[in-house]
Coordinates of C-alpha atoms and ligand atoms in Angstrom, one line a residue:
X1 CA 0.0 0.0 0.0
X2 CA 1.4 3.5 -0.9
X3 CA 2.0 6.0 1.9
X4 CA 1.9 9.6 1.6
X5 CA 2.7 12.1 4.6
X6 CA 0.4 15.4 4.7
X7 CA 2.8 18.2 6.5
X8 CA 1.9 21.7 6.8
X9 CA 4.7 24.3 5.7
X10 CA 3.6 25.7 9.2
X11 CA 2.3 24.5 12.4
X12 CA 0.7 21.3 11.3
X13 CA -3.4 21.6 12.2
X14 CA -5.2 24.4 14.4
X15 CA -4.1 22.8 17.6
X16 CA -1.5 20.3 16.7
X17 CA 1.6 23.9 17.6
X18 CA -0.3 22.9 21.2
X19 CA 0.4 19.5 21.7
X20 CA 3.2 19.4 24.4
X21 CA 5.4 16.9 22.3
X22 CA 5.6 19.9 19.5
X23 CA 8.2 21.2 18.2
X24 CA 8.2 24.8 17.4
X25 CA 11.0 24.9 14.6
X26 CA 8.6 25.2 11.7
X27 CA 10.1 28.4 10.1
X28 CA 13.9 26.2 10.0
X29 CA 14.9 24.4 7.7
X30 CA 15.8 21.2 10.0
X31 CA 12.2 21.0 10.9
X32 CA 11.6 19.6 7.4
X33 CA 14.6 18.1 6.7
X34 CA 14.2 15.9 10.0
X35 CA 10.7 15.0 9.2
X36 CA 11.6 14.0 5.5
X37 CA 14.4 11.4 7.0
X38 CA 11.9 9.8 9.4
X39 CA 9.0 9.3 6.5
X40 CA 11.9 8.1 4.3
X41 CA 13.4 5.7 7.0
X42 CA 9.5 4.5 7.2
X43 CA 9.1 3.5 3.3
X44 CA 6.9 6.3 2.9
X45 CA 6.4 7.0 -1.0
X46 CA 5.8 11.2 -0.4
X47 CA 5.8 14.0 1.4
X48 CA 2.9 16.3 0.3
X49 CA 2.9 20.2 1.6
X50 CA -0.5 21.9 1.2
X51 CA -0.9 25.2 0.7
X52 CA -3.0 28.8 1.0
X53 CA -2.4 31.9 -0.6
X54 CA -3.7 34.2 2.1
X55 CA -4.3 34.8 6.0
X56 CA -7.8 33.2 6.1
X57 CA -10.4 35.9 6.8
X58 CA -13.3 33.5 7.0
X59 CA -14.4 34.3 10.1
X60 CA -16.1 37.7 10.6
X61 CA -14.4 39.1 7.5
X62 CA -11.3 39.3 9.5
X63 CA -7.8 37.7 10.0
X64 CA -7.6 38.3 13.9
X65 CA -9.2 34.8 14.3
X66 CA -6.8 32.7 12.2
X67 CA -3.5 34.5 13.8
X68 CA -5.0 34.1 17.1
X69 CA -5.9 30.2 17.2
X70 CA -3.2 29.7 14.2
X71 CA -5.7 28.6 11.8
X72 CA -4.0 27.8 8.4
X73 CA -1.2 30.2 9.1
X74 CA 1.6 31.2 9.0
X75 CA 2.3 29.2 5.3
X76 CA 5.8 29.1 4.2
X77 CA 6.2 28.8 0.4
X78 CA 6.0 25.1 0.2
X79 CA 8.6 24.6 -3.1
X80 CA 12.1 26.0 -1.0
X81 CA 10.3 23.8 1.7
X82 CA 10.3 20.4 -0.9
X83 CA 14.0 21.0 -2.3
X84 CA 14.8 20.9 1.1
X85 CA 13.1 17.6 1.7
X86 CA 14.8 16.0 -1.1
X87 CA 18.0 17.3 -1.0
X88 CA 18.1 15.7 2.6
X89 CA 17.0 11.9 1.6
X90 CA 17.6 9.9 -1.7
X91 CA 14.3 8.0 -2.3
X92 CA 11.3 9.9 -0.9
X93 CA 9.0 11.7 -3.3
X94 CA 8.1 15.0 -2.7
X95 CA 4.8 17.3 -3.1
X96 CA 3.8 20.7 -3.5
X97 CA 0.6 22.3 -3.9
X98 CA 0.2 25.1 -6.4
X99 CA -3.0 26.5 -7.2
X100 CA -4.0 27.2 -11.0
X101 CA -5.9 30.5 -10.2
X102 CA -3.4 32.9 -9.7
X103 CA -0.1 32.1 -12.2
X104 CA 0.5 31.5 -15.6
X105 CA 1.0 27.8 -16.6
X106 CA 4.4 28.8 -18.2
X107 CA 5.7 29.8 -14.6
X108 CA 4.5 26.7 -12.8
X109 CA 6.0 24.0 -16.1
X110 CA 9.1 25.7 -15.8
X111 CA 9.1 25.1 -12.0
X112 CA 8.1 21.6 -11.8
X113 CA 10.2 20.6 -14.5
X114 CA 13.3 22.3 -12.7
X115 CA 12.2 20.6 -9.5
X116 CA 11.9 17.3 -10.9
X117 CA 15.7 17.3 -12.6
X118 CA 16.9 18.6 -9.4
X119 CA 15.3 16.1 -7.1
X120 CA 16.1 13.4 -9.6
X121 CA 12.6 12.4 -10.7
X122 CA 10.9 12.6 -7.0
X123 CA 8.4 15.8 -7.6
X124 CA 5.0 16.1 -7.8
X125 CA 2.2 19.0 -7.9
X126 CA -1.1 19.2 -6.0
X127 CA -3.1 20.7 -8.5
X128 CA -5.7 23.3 -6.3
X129 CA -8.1 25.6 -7.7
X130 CA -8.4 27.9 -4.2
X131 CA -11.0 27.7 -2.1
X132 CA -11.1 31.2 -0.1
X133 CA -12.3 35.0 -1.0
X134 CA -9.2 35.8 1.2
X135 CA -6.7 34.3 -1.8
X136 CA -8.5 35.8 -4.5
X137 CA -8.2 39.8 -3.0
X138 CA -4.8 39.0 -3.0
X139 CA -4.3 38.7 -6.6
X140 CA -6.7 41.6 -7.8
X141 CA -10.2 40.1 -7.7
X142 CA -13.3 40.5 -5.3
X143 CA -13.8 37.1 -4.7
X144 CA -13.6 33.7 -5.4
X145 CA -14.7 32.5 -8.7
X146 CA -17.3 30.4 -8.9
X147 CA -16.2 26.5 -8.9
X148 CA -17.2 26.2 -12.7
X149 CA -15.0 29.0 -13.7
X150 CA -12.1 28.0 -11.4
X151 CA -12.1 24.6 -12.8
X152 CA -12.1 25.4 -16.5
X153 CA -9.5 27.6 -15.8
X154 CA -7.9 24.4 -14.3
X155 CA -8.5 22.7 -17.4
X156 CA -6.7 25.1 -20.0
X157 CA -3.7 25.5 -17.4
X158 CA -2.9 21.7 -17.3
X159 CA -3.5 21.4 -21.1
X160 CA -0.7 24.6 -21.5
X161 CA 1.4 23.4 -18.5
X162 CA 1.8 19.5 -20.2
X163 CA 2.7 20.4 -23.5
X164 CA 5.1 23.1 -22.5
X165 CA 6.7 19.6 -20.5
X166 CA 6.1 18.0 -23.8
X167 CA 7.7 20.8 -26.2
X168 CA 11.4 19.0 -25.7
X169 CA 11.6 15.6 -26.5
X170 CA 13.5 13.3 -24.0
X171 CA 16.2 12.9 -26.3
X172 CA 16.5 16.8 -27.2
X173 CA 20.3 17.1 -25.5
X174 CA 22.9 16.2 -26.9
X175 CA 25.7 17.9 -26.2
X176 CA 28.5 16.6 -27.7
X177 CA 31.5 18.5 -27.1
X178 CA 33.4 17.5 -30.3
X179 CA 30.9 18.9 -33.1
X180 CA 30.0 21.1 -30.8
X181 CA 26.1 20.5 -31.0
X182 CA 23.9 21.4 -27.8
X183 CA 20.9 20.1 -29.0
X184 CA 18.7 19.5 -31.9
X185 CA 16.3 21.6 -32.3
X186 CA 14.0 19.3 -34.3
X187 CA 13.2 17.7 -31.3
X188 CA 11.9 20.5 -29.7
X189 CA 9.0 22.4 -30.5
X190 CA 6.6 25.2 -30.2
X191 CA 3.2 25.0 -27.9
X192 CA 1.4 28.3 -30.1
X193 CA -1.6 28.2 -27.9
X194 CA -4.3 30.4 -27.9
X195 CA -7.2 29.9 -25.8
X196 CA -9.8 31.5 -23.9
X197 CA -7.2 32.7 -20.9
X198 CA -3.7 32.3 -22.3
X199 CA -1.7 32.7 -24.9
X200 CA 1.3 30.9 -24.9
X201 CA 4.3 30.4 -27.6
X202 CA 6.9 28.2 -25.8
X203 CA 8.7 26.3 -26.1
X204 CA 9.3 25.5 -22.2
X205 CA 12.9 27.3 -21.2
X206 CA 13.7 23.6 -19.3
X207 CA 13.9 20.2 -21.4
X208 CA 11.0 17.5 -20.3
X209 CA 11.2 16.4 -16.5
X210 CA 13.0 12.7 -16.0
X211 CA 9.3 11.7 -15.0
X212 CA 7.7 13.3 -18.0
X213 CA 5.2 15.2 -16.5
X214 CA 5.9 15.2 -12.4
X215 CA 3.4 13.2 -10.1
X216 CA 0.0 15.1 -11.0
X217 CA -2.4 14.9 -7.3
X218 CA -5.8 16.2 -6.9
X219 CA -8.2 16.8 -4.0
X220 CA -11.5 18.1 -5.7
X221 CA -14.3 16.3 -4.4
X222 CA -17.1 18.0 -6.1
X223 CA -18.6 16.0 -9.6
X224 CA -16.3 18.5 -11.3
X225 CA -13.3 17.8 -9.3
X226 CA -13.8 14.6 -9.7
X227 CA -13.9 14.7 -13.5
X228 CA -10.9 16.7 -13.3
X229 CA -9.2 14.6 -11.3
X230 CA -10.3 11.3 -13.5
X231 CA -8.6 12.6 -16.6
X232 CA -5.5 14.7 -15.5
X233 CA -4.7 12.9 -12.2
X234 CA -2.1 10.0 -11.3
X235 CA -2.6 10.2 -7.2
X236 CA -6.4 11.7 -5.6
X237 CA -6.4 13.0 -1.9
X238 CA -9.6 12.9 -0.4
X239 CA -11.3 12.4 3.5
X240 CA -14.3 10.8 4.3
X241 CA -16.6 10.4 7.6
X242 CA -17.3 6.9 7.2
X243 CA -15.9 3.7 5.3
X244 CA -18.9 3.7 2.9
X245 CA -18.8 7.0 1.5
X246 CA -15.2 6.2 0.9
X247 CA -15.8 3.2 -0.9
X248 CA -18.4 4.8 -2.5
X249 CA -16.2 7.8 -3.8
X250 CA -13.2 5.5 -4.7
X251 CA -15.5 3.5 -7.4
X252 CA -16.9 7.0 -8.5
X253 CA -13.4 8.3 -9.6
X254 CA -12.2 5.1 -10.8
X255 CA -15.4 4.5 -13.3
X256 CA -14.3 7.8 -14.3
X257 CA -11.0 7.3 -15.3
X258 CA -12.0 4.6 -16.6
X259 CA -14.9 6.6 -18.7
X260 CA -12.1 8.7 -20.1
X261 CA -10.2 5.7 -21.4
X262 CA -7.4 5.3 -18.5
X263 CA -6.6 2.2 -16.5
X264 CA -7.9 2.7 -13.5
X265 CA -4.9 1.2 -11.9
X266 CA -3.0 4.1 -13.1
X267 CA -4.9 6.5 -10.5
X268 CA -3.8 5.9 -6.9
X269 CA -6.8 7.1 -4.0
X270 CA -5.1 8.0 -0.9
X271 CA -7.7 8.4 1.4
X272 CA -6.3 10.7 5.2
X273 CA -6.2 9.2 7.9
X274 CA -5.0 10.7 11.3
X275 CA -3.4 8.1 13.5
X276 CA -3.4 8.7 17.3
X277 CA -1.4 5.0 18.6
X278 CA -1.1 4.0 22.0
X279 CA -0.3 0.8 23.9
X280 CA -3.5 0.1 23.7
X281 CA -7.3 1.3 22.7
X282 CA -7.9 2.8 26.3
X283 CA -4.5 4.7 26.4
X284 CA -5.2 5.8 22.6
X285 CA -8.4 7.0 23.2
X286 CA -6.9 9.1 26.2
X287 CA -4.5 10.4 24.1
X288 CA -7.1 11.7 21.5
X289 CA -8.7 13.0 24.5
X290 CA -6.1 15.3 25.2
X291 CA -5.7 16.5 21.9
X292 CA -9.3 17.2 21.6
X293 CA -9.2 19.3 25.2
X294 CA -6.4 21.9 23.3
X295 CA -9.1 23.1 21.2
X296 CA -10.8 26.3 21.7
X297 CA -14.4 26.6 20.2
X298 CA -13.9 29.9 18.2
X299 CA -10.9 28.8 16.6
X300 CA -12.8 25.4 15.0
X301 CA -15.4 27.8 14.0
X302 CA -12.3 29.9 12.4
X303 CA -11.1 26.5 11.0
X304 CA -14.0 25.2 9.4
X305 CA -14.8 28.9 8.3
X306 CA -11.4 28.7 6.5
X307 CA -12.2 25.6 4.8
X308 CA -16.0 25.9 3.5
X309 CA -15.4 29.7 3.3
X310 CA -18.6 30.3 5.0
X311 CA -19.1 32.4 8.1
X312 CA -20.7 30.0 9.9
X313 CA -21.2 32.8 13.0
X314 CA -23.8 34.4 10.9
X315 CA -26.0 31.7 11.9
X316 CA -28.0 30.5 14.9
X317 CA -25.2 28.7 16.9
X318 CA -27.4 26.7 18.7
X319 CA -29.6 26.1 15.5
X320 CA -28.6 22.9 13.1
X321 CA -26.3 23.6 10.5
X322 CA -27.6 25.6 7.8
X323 CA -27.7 24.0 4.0
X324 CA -25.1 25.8 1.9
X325 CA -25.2 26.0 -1.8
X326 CA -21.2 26.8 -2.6
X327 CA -18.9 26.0 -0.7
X328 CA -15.2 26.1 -0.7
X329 CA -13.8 22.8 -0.1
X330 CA -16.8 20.5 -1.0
X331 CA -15.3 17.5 0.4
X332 CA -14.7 18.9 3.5
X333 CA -18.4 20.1 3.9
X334 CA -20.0 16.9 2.6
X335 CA -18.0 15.3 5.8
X336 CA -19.3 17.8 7.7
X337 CA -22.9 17.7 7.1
X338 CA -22.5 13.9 7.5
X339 CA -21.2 14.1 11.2
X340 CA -23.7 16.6 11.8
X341 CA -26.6 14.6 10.8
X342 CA -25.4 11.5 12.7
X343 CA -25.1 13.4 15.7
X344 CA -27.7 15.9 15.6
X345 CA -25.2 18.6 16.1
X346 CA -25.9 22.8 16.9
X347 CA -23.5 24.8 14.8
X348 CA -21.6 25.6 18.1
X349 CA -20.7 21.9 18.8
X350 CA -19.6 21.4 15.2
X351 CA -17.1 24.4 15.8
X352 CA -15.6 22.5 19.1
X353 CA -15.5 19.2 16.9
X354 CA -14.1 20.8 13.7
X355 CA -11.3 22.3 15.7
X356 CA -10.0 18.9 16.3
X357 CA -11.0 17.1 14.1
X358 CA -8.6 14.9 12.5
X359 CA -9.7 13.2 9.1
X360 CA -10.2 9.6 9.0
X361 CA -9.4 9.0 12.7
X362 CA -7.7 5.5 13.3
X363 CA -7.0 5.5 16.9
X364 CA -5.9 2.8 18.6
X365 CA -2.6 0.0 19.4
X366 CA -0.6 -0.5 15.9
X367 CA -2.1 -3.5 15.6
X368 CA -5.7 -2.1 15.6
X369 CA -4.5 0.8 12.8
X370 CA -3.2 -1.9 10.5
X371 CA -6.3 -3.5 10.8
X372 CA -8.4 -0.5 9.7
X373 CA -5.9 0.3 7.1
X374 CA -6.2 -3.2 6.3
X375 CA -9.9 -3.7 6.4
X376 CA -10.3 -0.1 4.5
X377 CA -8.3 -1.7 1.5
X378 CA -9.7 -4.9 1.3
X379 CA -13.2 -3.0 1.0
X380 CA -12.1 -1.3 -2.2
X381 CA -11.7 2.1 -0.3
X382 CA -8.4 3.2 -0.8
X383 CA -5.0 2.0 -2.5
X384 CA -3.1 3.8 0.7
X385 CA -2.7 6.3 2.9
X386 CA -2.5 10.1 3.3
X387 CA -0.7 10.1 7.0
X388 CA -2.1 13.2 9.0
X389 CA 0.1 13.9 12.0
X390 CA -1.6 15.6 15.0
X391 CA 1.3 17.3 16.0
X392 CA 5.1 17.1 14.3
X393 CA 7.6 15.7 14.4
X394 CA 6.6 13.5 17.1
X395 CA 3.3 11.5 15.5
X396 CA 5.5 10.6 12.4
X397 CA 7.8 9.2 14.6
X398 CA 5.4 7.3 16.8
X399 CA 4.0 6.3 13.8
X400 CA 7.3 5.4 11.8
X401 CA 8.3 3.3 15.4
X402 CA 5.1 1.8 16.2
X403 CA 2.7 1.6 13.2
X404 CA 5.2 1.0 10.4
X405 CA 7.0 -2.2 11.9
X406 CA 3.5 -3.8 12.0
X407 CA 2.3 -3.0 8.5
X408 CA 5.5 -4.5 7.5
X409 CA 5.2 -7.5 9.5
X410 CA 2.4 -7.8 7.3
X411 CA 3.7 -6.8 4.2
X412 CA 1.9 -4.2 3.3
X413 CA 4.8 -1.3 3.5
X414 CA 8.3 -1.9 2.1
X415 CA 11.0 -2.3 3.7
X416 CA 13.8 -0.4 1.8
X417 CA 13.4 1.6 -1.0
X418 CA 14.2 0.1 -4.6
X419 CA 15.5 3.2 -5.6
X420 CA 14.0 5.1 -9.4
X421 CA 11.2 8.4 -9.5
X422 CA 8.1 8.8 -7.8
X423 CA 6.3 7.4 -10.4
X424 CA 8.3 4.0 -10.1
X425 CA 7.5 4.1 -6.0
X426 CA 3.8 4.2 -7.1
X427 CA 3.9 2.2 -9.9
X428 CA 2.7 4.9 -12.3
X429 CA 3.6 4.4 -15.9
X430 CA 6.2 7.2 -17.4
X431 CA 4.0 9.7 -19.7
X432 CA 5.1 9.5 -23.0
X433 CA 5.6 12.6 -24.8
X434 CA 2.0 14.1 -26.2
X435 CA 0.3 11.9 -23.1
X436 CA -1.9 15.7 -22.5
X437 CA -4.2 14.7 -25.6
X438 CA -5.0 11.5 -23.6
X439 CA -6.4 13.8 -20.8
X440 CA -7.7 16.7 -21.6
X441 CA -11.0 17.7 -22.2
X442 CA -10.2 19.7 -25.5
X443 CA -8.8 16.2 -27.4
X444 CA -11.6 14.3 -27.0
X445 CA -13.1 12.6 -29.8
X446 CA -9.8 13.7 -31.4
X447 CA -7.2 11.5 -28.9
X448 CA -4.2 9.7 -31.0
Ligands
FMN501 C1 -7.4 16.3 1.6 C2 -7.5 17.6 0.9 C3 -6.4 18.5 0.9 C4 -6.5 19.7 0.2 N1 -5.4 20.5 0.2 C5 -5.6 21.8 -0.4 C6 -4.5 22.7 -0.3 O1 -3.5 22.5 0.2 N2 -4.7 23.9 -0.9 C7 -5.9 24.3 -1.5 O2 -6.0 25.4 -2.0 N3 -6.9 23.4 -1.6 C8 -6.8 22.2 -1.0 N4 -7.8 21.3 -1.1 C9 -9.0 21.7 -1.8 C10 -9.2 21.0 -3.2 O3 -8.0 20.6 -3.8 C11 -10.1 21.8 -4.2 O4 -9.4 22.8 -4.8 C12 -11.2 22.3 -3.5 O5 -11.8 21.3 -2.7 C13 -12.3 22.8 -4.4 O6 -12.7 21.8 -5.2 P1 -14.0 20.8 -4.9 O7 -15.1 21.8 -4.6 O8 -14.1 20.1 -6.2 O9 -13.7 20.0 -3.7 C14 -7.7 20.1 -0.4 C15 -8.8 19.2 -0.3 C16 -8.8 18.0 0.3 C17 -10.0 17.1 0.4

């Protein structure tokens, strides 16, 4: 089973800075680059940094909330944080997430393709669309656009962004010192498009990326993200409230990938899961218990304000949750209105949940978290694991000393890595060079 680590270029969750075993070095570099040794030590395939473009405002239109609780800031830039990561292991894949809403696709291919010579084929992109006003006033607009806008957008930046990857040909180089030929220029070519929102000539100013296009990852859950996702992605995050609606949303993004003409196989669903170990259930749950106790009520209002970009104060408190027609992160509110209905929840008591909630809770002894992880698989709900730490570096490492040695005992994690890109740890083919008419929307009907 693939595992991926989700670690904030900050403190990691809104009370996770709290947790006694903390450490507070997340604006150093040997925060990361200790993390990034323990994951690697562990067999993990990646590290995956998320990322926000703004102080959230989501709560009563201001930022005082978020820089009191520490809700989803500070946020470093995540890319000097990856290069870090990489420089300081050999085999473990790194992530970064970089929204389309705000650059032009030429900057981000040119990027990613440095990243991924640098880091020796181990990079990969988390391909966001934005989910708060607060990110869009940063870059000159009102508000958010509307999900269909922001994922056509989406669209035409990944169909830009590949074939500036493709525009060199892999063997484009040569560089042979006695004729004194760089490289031929008949294997590399022009992009010349001109669409609805850019206009781009290339060709790309870096030759194609040793994994062809770097690890594409996705984390839309609505039917549009999913579609996105389907066609364009190789690895989809996601979180769920209960086995079935994972089960349910892994078969939905499978059929479409399939619907688009991909094997299925070739699109990994990494489900997160937030693992609280202990020596056994009672001392786990205790330990949960804890964590939950750090949380105060306002600031898991301000965290789920951040996420469904809703102002959920503007409502009765003590009044069910009201029903919200657009949301920010759909996946995240679809999990929310699921909890709330099981438990009958007031808006008030989903702010003191939300605050600590950690997604896809698997609390327990290692034994009991392998047999989730386990039983989770075996249901056709995920193909691995997103690792959510409560609070870094600590969790990785009880999780890298207590969890790992298990799921290896039962081979499902490796022991060493084999060595090769990211896309060899996850058994994703290599995109061959004009792969982007395979996925996007524009070449169908019209695919090679
Ligand atoms: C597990 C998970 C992680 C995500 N990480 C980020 C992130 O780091 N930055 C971001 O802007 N959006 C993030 N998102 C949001 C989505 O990628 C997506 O842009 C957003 O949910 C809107 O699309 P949707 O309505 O289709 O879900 C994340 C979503 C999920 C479920």
């Amino acid at each position: 089973m693939h595992l991926a680590a989700f670690l904030n270029a900050g403190p990691q969750g809104t009370v996770g800075w709290r947790h006694p075993d903390a450490g507070d070095g997340f604006l150093t570099a040997a925060h990361y680059t200790r993390i990034a040794r323990v994951l690697e030590g562990a067999g993990f395939d990646l590290a995956f940094v998320p990322d926000s473009l703004a102080v959230p405002r989501g709560l009563k239109d201001s930022f005082d909330p978020a820089v009191t609780w520490g809700t989803g800031t500070p946020r470093l830039d995540p890319i000097p944080v990856i290069t870090l990561m990489a420089a300081a292991t050999e085999h473990l894949g790194v992530a970064a997430t970089v929204s389309t809403g705000y650059q032009e696709p030429f900057h981000v291919a040119r990027s990613m393709a440095t990243l991924d010579h640098l880091v020796g084929g181990r990079a990969g992109w988390n391909v966001v669309t934005s989910f708060q006003d607060a990110e869009a006033q940063n870059f000159g607009q009102d508000k958010l656009p509307a999900r269909a806008a922001r994922y056509a957008r989406a669209e035409e930046f990944l169909e830009v962004t590949a074939q500036l990857w493709d525009s060199w040909a892999d063997d484009a180089i040569v560089a042979d010192k006695e004729s004194g030929v760089f490289g031929r220029p008949d294997r590399v070519r022009a992009v010349d498009h001109r669409g609805e929102r850019f206009a781009v000539r290339g060709p790309l100013s870096v030759p194609r990326p040793p994994q062809g296009y770097p690890v594409i990852i996705q984390a839309g859950a609505s039917p549009a993200g999913r579609d996105f996702a389907a066609r364009w992605a190789d690895v989809v995050f996601c979180s769920h409230e209960s086995l079935e609606s994972a089960v349910a949303f892994y078969a939905d993004v499978k059929a479409r990938a399939a619907a688009h003409g991909r094997d299925p196989e070739q699109l990994k669903v990494l489900p997160a899961a937030t693992t609280v170990v202990g020596t056994d259930l009672k001392d786990a749950l205790a330990k949960h218990a804890e964590f939950t106790g750090l949380v105060h009520p306002e600031a898991g209002l301000s965290r789920l304000a951040y996420h469904v970009n809703v102002d959920l104060t503007r409502y009765d408190l003590d009044g069910p949750l009201p029903s919200l027609a657009e949301v920010g992160v759909e996946g995240h509110y679809r999990e929310v209105v699921e909890f709330a209905e099981r438990e009958k929840l007031s808006v008030r008591e989903i702010g003191r949940w939300y605050g600590a909630r950690t997604e896809g809770d698997m609390i327990g002894s290692a034994s009991d978290i392998a047999d989730t992880m386990e039983q989770w698989l075996d249901a056709g709900a995920a193909d691995g694991f997103m690792i959510q730490a409560t609070h870094v570096p600590a969790a990785f490492e009880e999780f890298a000393e207590q969890v790992v040695p298990e799921l290896r005992r039962r081979g499902l994690v490796r022991t060493a890595h084999t060595g090769g890109t990211l896309r060899d740890n996850l058994g994703l083919a290599r995109p061959g060079r004009d792969e982007w008419r395979r996925r996007a929307r524009s070449a169908e009907g019209g695919r090679p």
